[in-house]
Coordinates of C-alpha atoms in Angstrom, one line a residue:
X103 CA 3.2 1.8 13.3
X104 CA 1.1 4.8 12.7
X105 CA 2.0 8.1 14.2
X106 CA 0.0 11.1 16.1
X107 CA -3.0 12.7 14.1
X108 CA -1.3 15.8 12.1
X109 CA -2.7 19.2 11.8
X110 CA -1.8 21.8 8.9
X111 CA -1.6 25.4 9.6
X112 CA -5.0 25.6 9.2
X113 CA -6.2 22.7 11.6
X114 CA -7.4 20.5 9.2
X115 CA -7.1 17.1 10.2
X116 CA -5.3 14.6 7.7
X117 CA -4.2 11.1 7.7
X118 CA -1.7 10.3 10.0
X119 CA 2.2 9.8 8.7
X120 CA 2.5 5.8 9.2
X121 CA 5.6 3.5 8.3
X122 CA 4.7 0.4 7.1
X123 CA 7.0 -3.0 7.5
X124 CA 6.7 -6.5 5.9
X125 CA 9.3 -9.5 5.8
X126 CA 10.8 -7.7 2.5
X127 CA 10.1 -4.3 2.7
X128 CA 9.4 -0.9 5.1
X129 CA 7.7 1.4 3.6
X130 CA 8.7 5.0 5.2
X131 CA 7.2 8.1 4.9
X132 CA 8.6 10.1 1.6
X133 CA 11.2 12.5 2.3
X134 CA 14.2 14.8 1.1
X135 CA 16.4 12.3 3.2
X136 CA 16.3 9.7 0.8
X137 CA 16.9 11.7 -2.8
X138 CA 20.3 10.2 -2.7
X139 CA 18.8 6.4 -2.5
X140 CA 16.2 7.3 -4.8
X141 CA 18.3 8.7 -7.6
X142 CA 20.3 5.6 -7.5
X143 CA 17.9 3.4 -7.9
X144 CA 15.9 5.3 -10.6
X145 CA 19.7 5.5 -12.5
X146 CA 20.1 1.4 -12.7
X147 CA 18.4 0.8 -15.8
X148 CA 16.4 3.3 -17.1
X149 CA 15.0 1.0 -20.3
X150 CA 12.6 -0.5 -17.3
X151 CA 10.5 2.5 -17.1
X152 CA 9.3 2.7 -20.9
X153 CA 5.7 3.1 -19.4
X154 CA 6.3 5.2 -16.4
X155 CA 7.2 8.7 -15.4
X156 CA 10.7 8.1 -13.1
X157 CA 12.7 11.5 -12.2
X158 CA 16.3 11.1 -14.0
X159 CA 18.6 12.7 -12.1
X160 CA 19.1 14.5 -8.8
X161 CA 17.4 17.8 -9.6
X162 CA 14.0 16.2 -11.1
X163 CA 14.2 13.8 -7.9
X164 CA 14.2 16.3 -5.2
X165 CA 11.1 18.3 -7.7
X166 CA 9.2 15.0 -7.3
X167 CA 9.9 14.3 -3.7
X168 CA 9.0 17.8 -2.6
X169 CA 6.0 18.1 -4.8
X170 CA 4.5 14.3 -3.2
X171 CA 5.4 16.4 0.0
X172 CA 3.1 19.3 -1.1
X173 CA 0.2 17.1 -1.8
X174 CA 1.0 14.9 1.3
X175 CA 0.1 18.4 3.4
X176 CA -3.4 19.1 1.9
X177 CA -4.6 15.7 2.7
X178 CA -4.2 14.4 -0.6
X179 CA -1.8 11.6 -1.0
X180 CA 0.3 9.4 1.6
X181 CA 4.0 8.9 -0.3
X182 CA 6.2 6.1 0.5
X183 CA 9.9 5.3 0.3
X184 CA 10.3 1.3 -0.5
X185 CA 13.7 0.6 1.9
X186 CA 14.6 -2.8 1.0
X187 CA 15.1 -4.5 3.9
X188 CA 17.4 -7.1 2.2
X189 CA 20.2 -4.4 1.5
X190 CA 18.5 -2.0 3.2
X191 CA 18.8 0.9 0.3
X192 CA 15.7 2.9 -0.8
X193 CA 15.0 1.4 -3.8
X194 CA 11.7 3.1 -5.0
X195 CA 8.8 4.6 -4.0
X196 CA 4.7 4.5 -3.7
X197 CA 1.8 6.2 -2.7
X198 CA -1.6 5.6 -1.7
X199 CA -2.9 9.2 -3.5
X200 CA -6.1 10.4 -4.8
X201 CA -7.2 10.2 -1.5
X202 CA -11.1 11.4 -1.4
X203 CA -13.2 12.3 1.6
X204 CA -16.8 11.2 1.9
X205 CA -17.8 12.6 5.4
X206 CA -19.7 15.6 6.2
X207 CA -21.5 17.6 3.7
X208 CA -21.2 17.4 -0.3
X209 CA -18.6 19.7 -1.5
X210 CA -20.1 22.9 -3.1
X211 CA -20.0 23.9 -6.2
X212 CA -20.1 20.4 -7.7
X213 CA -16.2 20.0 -8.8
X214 CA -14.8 21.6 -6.1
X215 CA -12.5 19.8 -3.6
X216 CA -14.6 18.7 -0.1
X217 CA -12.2 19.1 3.1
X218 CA -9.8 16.3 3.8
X219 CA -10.1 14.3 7.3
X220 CA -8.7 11.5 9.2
X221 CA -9.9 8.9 7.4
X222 CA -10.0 8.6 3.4
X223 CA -13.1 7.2 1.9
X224 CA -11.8 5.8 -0.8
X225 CA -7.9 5.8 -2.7
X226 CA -5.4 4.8 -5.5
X227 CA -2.1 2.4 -5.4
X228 CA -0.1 4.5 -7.8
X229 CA 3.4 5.9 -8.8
X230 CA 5.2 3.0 -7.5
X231 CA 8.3 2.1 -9.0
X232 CA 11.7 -0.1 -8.4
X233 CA 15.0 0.2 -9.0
X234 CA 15.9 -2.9 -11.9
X235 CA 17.7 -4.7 -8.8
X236 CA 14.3 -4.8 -6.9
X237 CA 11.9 -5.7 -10.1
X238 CA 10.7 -9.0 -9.6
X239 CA 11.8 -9.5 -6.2
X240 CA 8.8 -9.6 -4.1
X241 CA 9.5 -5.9 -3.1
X242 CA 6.4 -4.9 -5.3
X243 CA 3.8 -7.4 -3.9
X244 CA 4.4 -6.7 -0.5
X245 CA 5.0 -3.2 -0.9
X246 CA 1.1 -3.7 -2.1
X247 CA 0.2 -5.5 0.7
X248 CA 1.4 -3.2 3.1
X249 CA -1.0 -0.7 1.8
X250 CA -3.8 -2.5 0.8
X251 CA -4.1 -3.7 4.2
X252 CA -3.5 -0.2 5.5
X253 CA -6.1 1.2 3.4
X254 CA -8.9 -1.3 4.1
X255 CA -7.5 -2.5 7.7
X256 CA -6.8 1.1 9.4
X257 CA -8.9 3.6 7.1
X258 CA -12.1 0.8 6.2
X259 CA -12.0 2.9 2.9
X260 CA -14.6 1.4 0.3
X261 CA -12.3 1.3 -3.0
X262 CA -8.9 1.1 -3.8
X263 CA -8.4 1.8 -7.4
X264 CA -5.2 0.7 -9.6
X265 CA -4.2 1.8 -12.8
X266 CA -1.8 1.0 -16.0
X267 CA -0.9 1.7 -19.5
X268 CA -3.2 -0.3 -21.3
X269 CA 0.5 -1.2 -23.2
X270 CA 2.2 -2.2 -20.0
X271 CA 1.6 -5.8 -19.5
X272 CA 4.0 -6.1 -17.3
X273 CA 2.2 -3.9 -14.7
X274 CA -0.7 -5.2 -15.6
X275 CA -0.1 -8.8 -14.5
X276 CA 1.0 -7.4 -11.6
X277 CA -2.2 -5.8 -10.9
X278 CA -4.1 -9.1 -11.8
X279 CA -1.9 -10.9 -9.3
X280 CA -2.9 -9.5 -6.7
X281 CA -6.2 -10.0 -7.8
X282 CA -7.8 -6.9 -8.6
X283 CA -10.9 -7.1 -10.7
X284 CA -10.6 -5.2 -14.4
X285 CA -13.2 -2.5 -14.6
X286 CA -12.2 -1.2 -18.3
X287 CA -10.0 0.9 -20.1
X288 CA -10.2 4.7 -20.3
X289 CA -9.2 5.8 -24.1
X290 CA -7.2 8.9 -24.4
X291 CA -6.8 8.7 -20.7
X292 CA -4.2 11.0 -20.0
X293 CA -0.7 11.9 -21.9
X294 CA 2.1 9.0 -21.4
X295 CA 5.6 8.6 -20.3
X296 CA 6.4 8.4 -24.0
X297 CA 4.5 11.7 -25.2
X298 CA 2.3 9.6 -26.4
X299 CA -1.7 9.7 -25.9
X300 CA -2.2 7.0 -23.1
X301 CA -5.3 4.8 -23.1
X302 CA -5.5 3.4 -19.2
X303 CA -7.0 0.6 -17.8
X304 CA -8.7 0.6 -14.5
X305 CA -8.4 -2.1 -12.0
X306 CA -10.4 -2.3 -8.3
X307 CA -10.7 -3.7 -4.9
X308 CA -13.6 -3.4 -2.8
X309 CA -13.8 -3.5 1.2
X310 CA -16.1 -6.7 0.7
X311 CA -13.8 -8.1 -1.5
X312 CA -10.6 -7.3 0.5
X313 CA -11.0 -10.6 3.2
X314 CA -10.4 -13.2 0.2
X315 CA -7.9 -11.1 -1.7
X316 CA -5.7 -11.1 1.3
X317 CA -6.4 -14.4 2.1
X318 CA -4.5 -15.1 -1.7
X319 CA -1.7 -12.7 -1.1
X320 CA -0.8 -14.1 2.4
X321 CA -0.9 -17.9 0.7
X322 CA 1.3 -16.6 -1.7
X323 CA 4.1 -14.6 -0.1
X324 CA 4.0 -17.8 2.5
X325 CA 3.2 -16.1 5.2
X326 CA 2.3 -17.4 8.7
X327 CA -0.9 -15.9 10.2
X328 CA -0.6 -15.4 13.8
X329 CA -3.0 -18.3 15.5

């Protein structure tokens, strides 16, 4: 269900706030209302989240919520609550983020940020993560799903791009499931949830390759395709 086109103080056109729903899942748009939910779920079992950044407690939850908020305005990122429709409790969240713009005229200076639009280009699955009770649920691959088929379905973008700790195998196979191709690892990507220097390794799907991929998932969630 995607909403009205949304303007910023400064008319710039953006992607449109959507909620998403599956068998499992609804993906809604990110907001202050569900902190509460969130820091729950983030407070089940925190040894889970060895390789990813997870607020812990209420204060660093509302920081994160407002600041996917911030980005959400400029055009850069689209954040998601995961409600569980089996309890129906938040019990994580997602984003499709990095969202670039390939319209129009090159940005200038090179570097510099182009303007954002209605449509994204090309984007990343990221910052997704599950309360334990949700982990290994289905709740992740649908919550996937739902955006990948947003993203290439809605948008047309070009790329989606997904990305793990080279030392989290568990995200990884997760990745590969859905079956994203392995383009590499970045070393010293970026710093990681443990302080530690965080080598990264970079997953794809392509618009040409999105047909068969979903073709996969939908065999493997056992879903019906309307005739």
């Amino acid at each position: 269900m995607v909403t009205s086109t949304v303007r910023t103080l400064h008319h710039v056109l953006m992607p449109a706030l959507v909620t998403l729903s599956g068998r499992l899942v609804r993906l809604e748009p990110l907001s202050l209302a569900a902190v509460d939910d969130l820091v729950a779920a983030a407070s089940e079992d925190r040894s889970t989240y060895a390789f990813t950044r997870v607020p812990n407690g209420r204060d660093e939850m509302v920081s994160y919520v407002e600041a996917a908020m911030a980005e959400q305005a400029e055009g850069r990122t689209l954040p998601f609550a995961i409600r569980w429709l089996n309890t129906d409790r938040v019990v994580g969240a997602t984003r499709l983020m990095h969202l670039e713009y390939w319209q129009g005229p090159m940005p200038w200076p090179p570097g510099t940020r182009g303007a954002v639009g209605e449509i994204p280009s090309v984007a990343d699955i990221g910052y997704t993560w599950l309360g334990a009770s949700a982990q290994g649920t289905g709740v992740n691959r649908e919550s996937k799903f739902l955006m990948l088929s947003h993203a290439f379905e809605t948008w047309n973008v070009h790329r989606i791009t997904l990305k793990a700790d080279v030392r989290n195998t568990r995200s990884r196979a997760a990745i590969e499931a859905l079956g994203a191709h392995f383009d590499g690892v970045r070393r010293a990507d970026s710093r990681g949830a443990d302080n530690t220097v965080r080598d990264t390794a970079f997953y794809s799907i392509l618009n040409s390759e999105w047909p068969l991929v979903r073709e996969r998932l939908v065999m493997r969630m056992g879903l019906v395709e309307a005739a």
